[in-house]
Amino acid sequence: MKKPTSQQNALKFVCDLIGHRYEVSKNVTSHVKEYTCKCCNHQLTTDSKGNLTALTPKYREINRILERVYNSRRMRLKEKSFTSSIYELRNIA
Ligand SMILES: [Zn+2]
């Protein structure tokens, strides 16, 4: 099982030649995504300016926090609309 590293290097070489083939590996928020190269597993993410940048451990951490904030905000919005619809029902009744 010592082959993967040299194989990865060979794949990386192909990517250097013809370019990475990225696909979305994770939706962090509606406009921040993580991309992984199908070929060599190189990862990219969207930075705060909307540009693509290498997914470093620091960015990965930022994304995890963003994801948590984004999801909890979405959850709260859902709760809010749920409560207001109950309130409307009460008004009718
Ligand atoms: Zn690649």
PDB file of N, CA and C and ligand atoms in Angstrom:
ATOM      1  N   MET A   1       0.837  -1.215   0.000  1.00  0.00           N
ATOM      2  CA  MET A   1       0.000   0.000   0.000  1.00  0.00           C
ATOM      3  C   MET A   1       0.871   1.265   0.000  1.00  0.00           C
ATOM      4  N   LYS A   2       2.003   1.206  -0.727  1.00  0.00           N
ATOM      5  CA  LYS A   2       2.832   2.415  -0.773  1.00  0.00           C
ATOM      6  C   LYS A   2       2.627   3.153  -2.092  1.00  0.00           C
ATOM      7  N   LYS A   3       1.834   2.517  -2.965  1.00  0.00           N
ATOM      8  CA  LYS A   3       1.631   3.079  -4.315  1.00  0.00           C
ATOM      9  C   LYS A   3       0.856   4.409  -4.336  1.00  0.00           C
ATOM     10  N   PRO A   4      -0.227   4.551  -3.531  1.00  0.00           N
ATOM     11  CA  PRO A   4      -1.095   5.733  -3.680  1.00  0.00           C
ATOM     12  C   PRO A   4      -0.378   7.065  -3.830  1.00  0.00           C
ATOM     13  N   THR A   5       0.733   7.261  -3.103  1.00  0.00           N
ATOM     14  CA  THR A   5       1.418   8.555  -3.171  1.00  0.00           C
ATOM     15  C   THR A   5       1.976   8.819  -4.562  1.00  0.00           C
ATOM     16  N   SER A   6       2.631   7.804  -5.147  1.00  0.00           N
ATOM     17  CA  SER A   6       3.198   8.004  -6.482  1.00  0.00           C
ATOM     18  C   SER A   6       2.080   8.131  -7.507  1.00  0.00           C
ATOM     19  N   GLN A   7       0.984   7.372  -7.257  1.00  0.00           N
ATOM     20  CA  GLN A   7      -0.179   7.461  -8.149  1.00  0.00           C
ATOM     21  C   GLN A   7      -0.767   8.875  -8.089  1.00  0.00           C
ATOM     22  N   GLN A   8      -0.865   9.392  -6.856  1.00  0.00           N
ATOM     23  CA  GLN A   8      -1.378  10.749  -6.660  1.00  0.00           C
ATOM     24  C   GLN A   8      -0.516  11.755  -7.403  1.00  0.00           C
ATOM     25  N   ASN A   9       0.793  11.567  -7.341  1.00  0.00           N
ATOM     26  CA  ASN A   9       1.698  12.477  -8.030  1.00  0.00           C
ATOM     27  C   ASN A   9       1.496  12.420  -9.535  1.00  0.00           C
ATOM     28  N   ALA A  10       1.280  11.205 -10.050  1.00  0.00           N
ATOM     29  CA  ALA A  10       1.044  11.035 -11.470  1.00  0.00           C
ATOM     30  C   ALA A  10      -0.242  11.738 -11.870  1.00  0.00           C
ATOM     31  N   LEU A  11      -1.287  11.585 -11.040  1.00  0.00           N
ATOM     32  CA  LEU A  11      -2.567  12.239 -11.309  1.00  0.00           C
ATOM     33  C   LEU A  11      -2.410  13.750 -11.239  1.00  0.00           C
ATOM     34  N   LYS A  12      -1.629  14.193 -10.274  1.00  0.00           N
ATOM     35  CA  LYS A  12      -1.381  15.615 -10.108  1.00  0.00           C
ATOM     36  C   LYS A  12      -0.714  16.164 -11.363  1.00  0.00           C
ATOM     37  N   PHE A  13       0.189  15.341 -11.935  1.00  0.00           N
ATOM     38  CA  PHE A  13       0.890  15.731 -13.158  1.00  0.00           C
ATOM     39  C   PHE A  13      -0.103  15.913 -14.305  1.00  0.00           C
ATOM     40  N   VAL A  14      -1.060  14.986 -14.389  1.00  0.00           N
ATOM     41  CA  VAL A  14      -2.111  15.085 -15.418  1.00  0.00           C
ATOM     42  C   VAL A  14      -2.895  16.374 -15.208  1.00  0.00           C
ATOM     43  N   CYS A  15      -3.235  16.663 -13.945  1.00  0.00           N
ATOM     44  CA  CYS A  15      -3.977  17.890 -13.622  1.00  0.00           C
ATOM     45  C   CYS A  15      -3.182  19.132 -14.004  1.00  0.00           C
ATOM     46  N   ASP A  16      -1.862  19.086 -13.746  1.00  0.00           N
ATOM     47  CA  ASP A  16      -1.023  20.234 -14.091  1.00  0.00           C
ATOM     48  C   ASP A  16      -1.045  20.467 -15.599  1.00  0.00           C
ATOM     49  N   LEU A  17      -1.132  19.376 -16.328  1.00  0.00           N
ATOM     50  CA  LEU A  17      -1.117  19.464 -17.792  1.00  0.00           C
ATOM     51  C   LEU A  17      -2.450  19.947 -18.355  1.00  0.00           C
ATOM     52  N   ILE A  18      -3.531  19.258 -17.958  1.00  0.00           N
ATOM     53  CA  ILE A  18      -4.822  19.559 -18.583  1.00  0.00           C
ATOM     54  C   ILE A  18      -5.776  20.310 -17.664  1.00  0.00           C
ATOM     55  N   GLY A  19      -5.354  20.507 -16.411  1.00  0.00           N
ATOM     56  CA  GLY A  19      -6.194  21.243 -15.467  1.00  0.00           C
ATOM     57  C   GLY A  19      -7.020  20.317 -14.602  1.00  0.00           C
ATOM     58  N   HIS A  20      -7.359  20.796 -13.403  1.00  0.00           N
ATOM     59  CA  HIS A  20      -8.156  19.996 -12.466  1.00  0.00           C
ATOM     60  C   HIS A  20      -9.587  19.834 -12.967  1.00  0.00           C
ATOM     61  N   ARG A  21     -10.191  18.766 -12.521  1.00  0.00           N
ATOM     62  CA  ARG A  21     -11.609  18.573 -12.845  1.00  0.00           C
ATOM     63  C   ARG A  21     -12.401  18.628 -11.542  1.00  0.00           C
ATOM     64  N   TYR A  22     -12.760  19.837 -11.162  1.00  0.00           N
ATOM     65  CA  TYR A  22     -13.437  20.045  -9.888  1.00  0.00           C
ATOM     66  C   TYR A  22     -14.926  19.733  -9.960  1.00  0.00           C
ATOM     67  N   GLU A  23     -15.427  19.179  -8.857  1.00  0.00           N
ATOM     68  CA  GLU A  23     -16.872  19.079  -8.715  1.00  0.00           C
ATOM     69  C   GLU A  23     -17.215  19.504  -7.289  1.00  0.00           C
ATOM     70  N   VAL A  24     -18.436  20.004  -7.092  1.00  0.00           N
ATOM     71  CA  VAL A  24     -18.839  20.492  -5.775  1.00  0.00           C
ATOM     72  C   VAL A  24     -18.891  19.315  -4.812  1.00  0.00           C
ATOM     73  N   SER A  25     -18.122  19.396  -3.735  1.00  0.00           N
ATOM     74  CA  SER A  25     -18.123  18.307  -2.761  1.00  0.00           C
ATOM     75  C   SER A  25     -18.937  18.677  -1.534  1.00  0.00           C
ATOM     76  N   LYS A  26     -19.178  19.987  -1.373  1.00  0.00           N
ATOM     77  CA  LYS A  26     -19.973  20.403  -0.217  1.00  0.00           C
ATOM     78  C   LYS A  26     -20.548  21.796  -0.428  1.00  0.00           C
ATOM     79  N   ASN A  27     -21.819  21.953  -0.115  1.00  0.00           N
ATOM     80  CA  ASN A  27     -22.427  23.281  -0.102  1.00  0.00           C
ATOM     81  C   ASN A  27     -22.370  23.799   1.321  1.00  0.00           C
ATOM     82  N   VAL A  28     -21.536  24.802   1.555  1.00  0.00           N
ATOM     83  CA  VAL A  28     -21.401  25.340   2.918  1.00  0.00           C
ATOM     84  C   VAL A  28     -22.555  26.297   3.206  1.00  0.00           C
ATOM     85  N   THR A  29     -22.722  27.295   2.332  1.00  0.00           N
ATOM     86  CA  THR A  29     -23.892  28.178   2.380  1.00  0.00           C
ATOM     87  C   THR A  29     -24.393  28.284   0.946  1.00  0.00           C
ATOM     88  N   SER A  30     -25.360  29.171   0.704  1.00  0.00           N
ATOM     89  CA  SER A  30     -25.889  29.265  -0.655  1.00  0.00           C
ATOM     90  C   SER A  30     -24.838  29.776  -1.643  1.00  0.00           C
ATOM     91  N   HIS A  31     -23.834  30.504  -1.158  1.00  0.00           N
ATOM     92  CA  HIS A  31     -22.821  31.009  -2.094  1.00  0.00           C
ATOM     93  C   HIS A  31     -21.394  30.562  -1.773  1.00  0.00           C
ATOM     94  N   VAL A  32     -21.204  29.809  -0.698  1.00  0.00           N
ATOM     95  CA  VAL A  32     -19.877  29.272  -0.400  1.00  0.00           C
ATOM     96  C   VAL A  32     -19.899  27.764  -0.584  1.00  0.00           C
ATOM     97  N   LYS A  33     -19.019  27.263  -1.423  1.00  0.00           N
ATOM     98  CA  LYS A  33     -18.979  25.840  -1.715  1.00  0.00           C
ATOM     99  C   LYS A  33     -17.565  25.312  -1.599  1.00  0.00           C
ATOM    100  N   GLU A  34     -17.456  23.999  -1.425  1.00  0.00           N
ATOM    101  CA  GLU A  34     -16.155  23.355  -1.467  1.00  0.00           C
ATOM    102  C   GLU A  34     -16.122  22.473  -2.705  1.00  0.00           C
ATOM    103  N   TYR A  35     -14.998  22.519  -3.398  1.00  0.00           N
ATOM    104  CA  TYR A  35     -14.837  21.735  -4.623  1.00  0.00           C
ATOM    105  C   TYR A  35     -13.693  20.745  -4.443  1.00  0.00           C
ATOM    106  N   THR A  36     -13.853  19.555  -5.013  1.00  0.00           N
ATOM    107  CA  THR A  36     -12.786  18.567  -4.989  1.00  0.00           C
ATOM    108  C   THR A  36     -12.495  18.137  -6.417  1.00  0.00           C
ATOM    109  N   CYS A  37     -11.216  18.033  -6.757  1.00  0.00           N
ATOM    110  CA  CYS A  37     -10.832  17.570  -8.080  1.00  0.00           C
ATOM    111  C   CYS A  37     -11.057  16.063  -8.145  1.00  0.00           C
ATOM    112  N   LYS A  38     -11.798  15.633  -9.172  1.00  0.00           N
ATOM    113  CA  LYS A  38     -12.110  14.215  -9.320  1.00  0.00           C
ATOM    114  C   LYS A  38     -10.840  13.404  -9.561  1.00  0.00           C
ATOM    115  N   CYS A  39      -9.830  14.086 -10.038  1.00  0.00           N
ATOM    116  CA  CYS A  39      -8.608  13.413 -10.450  1.00  0.00           C
ATOM    117  C   CYS A  39      -7.607  13.239  -9.300  1.00  0.00           C
ATOM    118  N   CYS A  40      -7.251  14.320  -8.628  1.00  0.00           N
ATOM    119  CA  CYS A  40      -6.176  14.253  -7.630  1.00  0.00           C
ATOM    120  C   CYS A  40      -6.654  14.627  -6.233  1.00  0.00           C
ATOM    121  N   ASN A  41      -7.983  14.878  -6.071  1.00  0.00           N
ATOM    122  CA  ASN A  41      -8.558  15.247  -4.775  1.00  0.00           C
ATOM    123  C   ASN A  41      -8.096  16.596  -4.235  1.00  0.00           C
ATOM    124  N   HIS A  42      -7.541  17.424  -5.097  1.00  0.00           N
ATOM    125  CA  HIS A  42      -7.177  18.771  -4.660  1.00  0.00           C
ATOM    126  C   HIS A  42      -8.467  19.523  -4.349  1.00  0.00           C
ATOM    127  N   GLN A  43      -8.469  20.311  -3.262  1.00  0.00           N
ATOM    128  CA  GLN A  43      -9.704  20.979  -2.847  1.00  0.00           C
ATOM    129  C   GLN A  43      -9.619  22.495  -2.924  1.00  0.00           C
ATOM    130  N   LEU A  44     -10.741  23.069  -3.322  1.00  0.00           N
ATOM    131  CA  LEU A  44     -10.883  24.521  -3.408  1.00  0.00           C
ATOM    132  C   LEU A  44     -12.100  24.951  -2.611  1.00  0.00           C
ATOM    133  N   THR A  45     -12.132  26.228  -2.250  1.00  0.00           N
ATOM    134  CA  THR A  45     -13.338  26.770  -1.630  1.00  0.00           C
ATOM    135  C   THR A  45     -13.515  28.219  -2.055  1.00  0.00           C
ATOM    136  N   THR A  46     -14.669  28.784  -1.760  1.00  0.00           N
ATOM    137  CA  THR A  46     -14.945  30.181  -2.072  1.00  0.00           C
ATOM    138  C   THR A  46     -14.488  31.021  -0.886  1.00  0.00           C
ATOM    139  N   ASP A  47     -13.682  32.043  -1.136  1.00  0.00           N
ATOM    140  CA  ASP A  47     -13.269  32.906  -0.030  1.00  0.00           C
ATOM    141  C   ASP A  47     -14.270  34.039   0.173  1.00  0.00           C
ATOM    142  N   SER A  48     -13.960  34.933   1.122  1.00  0.00           N
ATOM    143  CA  SER A  48     -14.927  35.976   1.481  1.00  0.00           C
ATOM    144  C   SER A  48     -15.211  36.936   0.341  1.00  0.00           C
ATOM    145  N   LYS A  49     -14.305  36.982  -0.658  1.00  0.00           N
ATOM    146  CA  LYS A  49     -14.521  37.893  -1.788  1.00  0.00           C
ATOM    147  C   LYS A  49     -15.197  37.196  -2.953  1.00  0.00           C
ATOM    148  N   GLY A  50     -15.499  35.906  -2.772  1.00  0.00           N
ATOM    149  CA  GLY A  50     -16.167  35.159  -3.825  1.00  0.00           C
ATOM    150  C   GLY A  50     -15.210  34.530  -4.827  1.00  0.00           C
ATOM    151  N   ASN A  51     -13.898  34.615  -4.530  1.00  0.00           N
ATOM    152  CA  ASN A  51     -12.912  33.983  -5.412  1.00  0.00           C
ATOM    153  C   ASN A  51     -12.632  32.561  -4.953  1.00  0.00           C
ATOM    154  N   LEU A  52     -12.143  31.752  -5.858  1.00  0.00           N
ATOM    155  CA  LEU A  52     -11.777  30.394  -5.482  1.00  0.00           C
ATOM    156  C   LEU A  52     -10.365  30.393  -4.914  1.00  0.00           C
ATOM    157  N   THR A  53     -10.190  29.649  -3.834  1.00  0.00           N
ATOM    158  CA  THR A  53      -8.884  29.568  -3.201  1.00  0.00           C
ATOM    159  C   THR A  53      -8.673  28.156  -2.673  1.00  0.00           C
ATOM    160  N   ALA A  54      -7.423  27.768  -2.462  1.00  0.00           N
ATOM    161  CA  ALA A  54      -7.131  26.422  -1.968  1.00  0.00           C
ATOM    162  C   ALA A  54      -7.774  26.208  -0.606  1.00  0.00           C
ATOM    163  N   LEU A  55      -8.363  25.030  -0.406  1.00  0.00           N
ATOM    164  CA  LEU A  55      -9.020  24.730   0.865  1.00  0.00           C
ATOM    165  C   LEU A  55      -7.979  24.299   1.888  1.00  0.00           C
ATOM    166  N   THR A  56      -7.473  25.282   2.630  1.00  0.00           N
ATOM    167  CA  THR A  56      -6.483  25.016   3.664  1.00  0.00           C
ATOM    168  C   THR A  56      -7.226  24.641   4.948  1.00  0.00           C
ATOM    169  N   PRO A  57      -6.529  24.037   5.924  1.00  0.00           N
ATOM    170  CA  PRO A  57      -7.206  23.708   7.197  1.00  0.00           C
ATOM    171  C   PRO A  57      -7.898  24.911   7.817  1.00  0.00           C
ATOM    172  N   LYS A  58      -7.317  26.102   7.611  1.00  0.00           N
ATOM    173  CA  LYS A  58      -7.907  27.326   8.159  1.00  0.00           C
ATOM    174  C   LYS A  58      -9.253  27.617   7.492  1.00  0.00           C
ATOM    175  N   TYR A  59      -9.293  27.500   6.163  1.00  0.00           N
ATOM    176  CA  TYR A  59     -10.538  27.725   5.442  1.00  0.00           C
ATOM    177  C   TYR A  59     -11.581  26.673   5.788  1.00  0.00           C
ATOM    178  N   ARG A  60     -11.090  25.432   5.984  1.00  0.00           N
ATOM    179  CA  ARG A  60     -11.996  24.350   6.343  1.00  0.00           C
ATOM    180  C   ARG A  60     -12.695  24.674   7.662  1.00  0.00           C
ATOM    181  N   GLU A  61     -11.923  25.223   8.599  1.00  0.00           N
ATOM    182  CA  GLU A  61     -12.477  25.580   9.902  1.00  0.00           C
ATOM    183  C   GLU A  61     -13.484  26.717   9.751  1.00  0.00           C
ATOM    184  N   ILE A  62     -13.118  27.724   8.959  1.00  0.00           N
ATOM    185  CA  ILE A  62     -14.030  28.853   8.714  1.00  0.00           C
ATOM    186  C   ILE A  62     -15.329  28.334   8.107  1.00  0.00           C
ATOM    187  N   ASN A  63     -15.209  27.416   7.154  1.00  0.00           N
ATOM    188  CA  ASN A  63     -16.392  26.872   6.498  1.00  0.00           C
ATOM    189  C   ASN A  63     -17.290  26.118   7.477  1.00  0.00           C
ATOM    190  N   ARG A  64     -16.680  25.368   8.402  1.00  0.00           N
ATOM    191  CA  ARG A  64     -17.486  24.634   9.376  1.00  0.00           C
ATOM    192  C   ARG A  64     -18.291  25.612  10.232  1.00  0.00           C
ATOM    193  N   ILE A  65     -17.667  26.740  10.614  1.00  0.00           N
ATOM    194  CA  ILE A  65     -18.352  27.755  11.424  1.00  0.00           C
ATOM    195  C   ILE A  65     -19.458  28.410  10.597  1.00  0.00           C
ATOM    196  N   LEU A  66     -19.117  28.779   9.353  1.00  0.00           N
ATOM    197  CA  LEU A  66     -20.096  29.377   8.436  1.00  0.00           C
ATOM    198  C   LEU A  66     -21.314  28.482   8.277  1.00  0.00           C
ATOM    199  N   GLU A  67     -21.030  27.193   8.093  1.00  0.00           N
ATOM    200  CA  GLU A  67     -22.086  26.221   7.870  1.00  0.00           C
ATOM    201  C   GLU A  67     -23.025  26.177   9.080  1.00  0.00           C
ATOM    202  N   ARG A  68     -22.415  26.186  10.286  1.00  0.00           N
ATOM    203  CA  ARG A  68     -23.211  26.125  11.514  1.00  0.00           C
ATOM    204  C   ARG A  68     -24.089  27.370  11.641  1.00  0.00           C
ATOM    205  N   VAL A  69     -23.491  28.542  11.403  1.00  0.00           N
ATOM    206  CA  VAL A  69     -24.236  29.807  11.500  1.00  0.00           C
ATOM    207  C   VAL A  69     -25.361  29.824  10.476  1.00  0.00           C
ATOM    208  N   TYR A  70     -25.022  29.416   9.246  1.00  0.00           N
ATOM    209  CA  TYR A  70     -25.990  29.417   8.145  1.00  0.00           C
ATOM    210  C   TYR A  70     -27.170  28.501   8.459  1.00  0.00           C
ATOM    211  N   ASN A  71     -26.862  27.291   8.935  1.00  0.00           N
ATOM    212  CA  ASN A  71     -27.930  26.337   9.232  1.00  0.00           C
ATOM    213  C   ASN A  71     -28.799  26.777  10.395  1.00  0.00           C
ATOM    214  N   SER A  72     -28.185  27.342  11.432  1.00  0.00           N
ATOM    215  CA  SER A  72     -28.978  27.753  12.592  1.00  0.00           C
ATOM    216  C   SER A  72     -29.851  28.948  12.231  1.00  0.00           C
ATOM    217  N   ARG A  73     -29.337  29.800  11.332  1.00  0.00           N
ATOM    218  CA  ARG A  73     -30.130  30.950  10.908  1.00  0.00           C
ATOM    219  C   ARG A  73     -31.323  30.473  10.075  1.00  0.00           C
ATOM    220  N   ARG A  74     -31.067  29.490   9.209  1.00  0.00           N
ATOM    221  CA  ARG A  74     -32.140  28.938   8.387  1.00  0.00           C
ATOM    222  C   ARG A  74     -33.199  28.280   9.266  1.00  0.00           C
ATOM    223  N   MET A  75     -32.724  27.590  10.310  1.00  0.00           N
ATOM    224  CA  MET A  75     -33.614  26.896  11.224  1.00  0.00           C
ATOM    225  C   MET A  75     -34.501  27.908  11.935  1.00  0.00           C
ATOM    226  N   ARG A  76     -33.881  29.013  12.371  1.00  0.00           N
ATOM    227  CA  ARG A  76     -34.608  30.043  13.096  1.00  0.00           C
ATOM    228  C   ARG A  76     -35.677  30.678  12.203  1.00  0.00           C
ATOM    229  N   LEU A  77     -35.319  30.903  10.926  1.00  0.00           N
ATOM    230  CA  LEU A  77     -36.274  31.472   9.968  1.00  0.00           C
ATOM    231  C   LEU A  77     -37.473  30.556   9.799  1.00  0.00           C
ATOM    232  N   LYS A  78     -37.184  29.246   9.736  1.00  0.00           N
ATOM    233  CA  LYS A  78     -38.244  28.266   9.586  1.00  0.00           C
ATOM    234  C   LYS A  78     -39.173  28.314  10.798  1.00  0.00           C
ATOM    235  N   GLU A  79     -38.555  28.345  12.001  1.00  0.00           N
ATOM    236  CA  GLU A  79     -39.327  28.397  13.242  1.00  0.00           C
ATOM    237  C   GLU A  79     -40.216  29.626  13.259  1.00  0.00           C
ATOM    238  N   LYS A  80     -39.631  30.762  12.818  1.00  0.00           N
ATOM    239  CA  LYS A  80     -40.346  32.015  12.840  1.00  0.00           C
ATOM    240  C   LYS A  80     -41.598  31.937  11.955  1.00  0.00           C
ATOM    241  N   SER A  81     -41.429  31.410  10.734  1.00  0.00           N
ATOM    242  CA  SER A  81     -42.583  31.332   9.840  1.00  0.00           C
ATOM    243  C   SER A  81     -43.610  30.347  10.388  1.00  0.00           C
ATOM    244  N   PHE A  82     -43.118  29.315  11.082  1.00  0.00           N
ATOM    245  CA  PHE A  82     -44.020  28.338  11.682  1.00  0.00           C
ATOM    246  C   PHE A  82     -44.851  28.989  12.792  1.00  0.00           C
ATOM    247  N   THR A  83     -44.167  29.766  13.657  1.00  0.00           N
ATOM    248  CA  THR A  83     -44.874  30.429  14.749  1.00  0.00           C
ATOM    249  C   THR A  83     -45.864  31.445  14.217  1.00  0.00           C
ATOM    250  N   SER A  84     -45.464  32.199  13.180  1.00  0.00           N
ATOM    251  CA  SER A  84     -46.377  33.221  12.663  1.00  0.00           C
ATOM    252  C   SER A  84     -47.594  32.581  11.999  1.00  0.00           C
ATOM    253  N   SER A  85     -47.424  31.420  11.390  1.00  0.00           N
ATOM    254  CA  SER A  85     -48.593  30.786  10.782  1.00  0.00           C
ATOM    255  C   SER A  85     -49.545  30.271  11.861  1.00  0.00           C
ATOM    256  N   ILE A  86     -48.987  29.815  12.994  1.00  0.00           N
ATOM    257  CA  ILE A  86     -49.832  29.407  14.120  1.00  0.00           C
ATOM    258  C   ILE A  86     -50.596  30.622  14.651  1.00  0.00           C
ATOM    259  N   TYR A  87     -49.866  31.745  14.731  1.00  0.00           N
ATOM    260  CA  TYR A  87     -50.461  32.986  15.218  1.00  0.00           C
ATOM    261  C   TYR A  87     -51.634  33.409  14.326  1.00  0.00           C
ATOM    262  N   GLU A  88     -51.426  33.284  13.021  1.00  0.00           N
ATOM    263  CA  GLU A  88     -52.499  33.626  12.068  1.00  0.00           C
ATOM    264  C   GLU A  88     -53.695  32.705  12.256  1.00  0.00           C
ATOM    265  N   LEU A  89     -53.433  31.440  12.460  1.00  0.00           N
ATOM    266  CA  LEU A  89     -54.512  30.477  12.687  1.00  0.00           C
ATOM    267  C   LEU A  89     -55.321  30.866  13.920  1.00  0.00           C
ATOM    268  N   ARG A  90     -54.593  31.286  14.955  1.00  0.00           N
ATOM    269  CA  ARG A  90     -55.259  31.692  16.209  1.00  0.00           C
ATOM    270  C   ARG A  90     -56.164  32.902  15.966  1.00  0.00           C
ATOM    271  N   ASN A  91     -55.669  33.828  15.154  1.00  0.00           N
ATOM    272  CA  ASN A  91     -56.439  35.029  14.855  1.00  0.00           C
ATOM    273  C   ASN A  91     -57.752  34.708  14.143  1.00  0.00           C
ATOM    274  N   ILE A  92     -57.646  33.724  13.251  1.00  0.00           N
ATOM    275  CA  ILE A  92     -58.848  33.312  12.519  1.00  0.00           C
ATOM    276  C   ILE A  92     -59.833  32.647  13.483  1.00  0.00           C
ATOM    277  N   ALA A  93     -59.292  31.789  14.390  1.00  0.00           N
ATOM    278  CA  ALA A  93     -60.135  31.058  15.333  1.00  0.00           C
ATOM    279  C   ALA A  93     -60.573  31.948  16.496  1.00  0.00           C
TER     280      ALA A  93
HETATM  281 ZN    ZN B   1      -6.611  17.654  -9.928  1.00  0.00          ZN
END
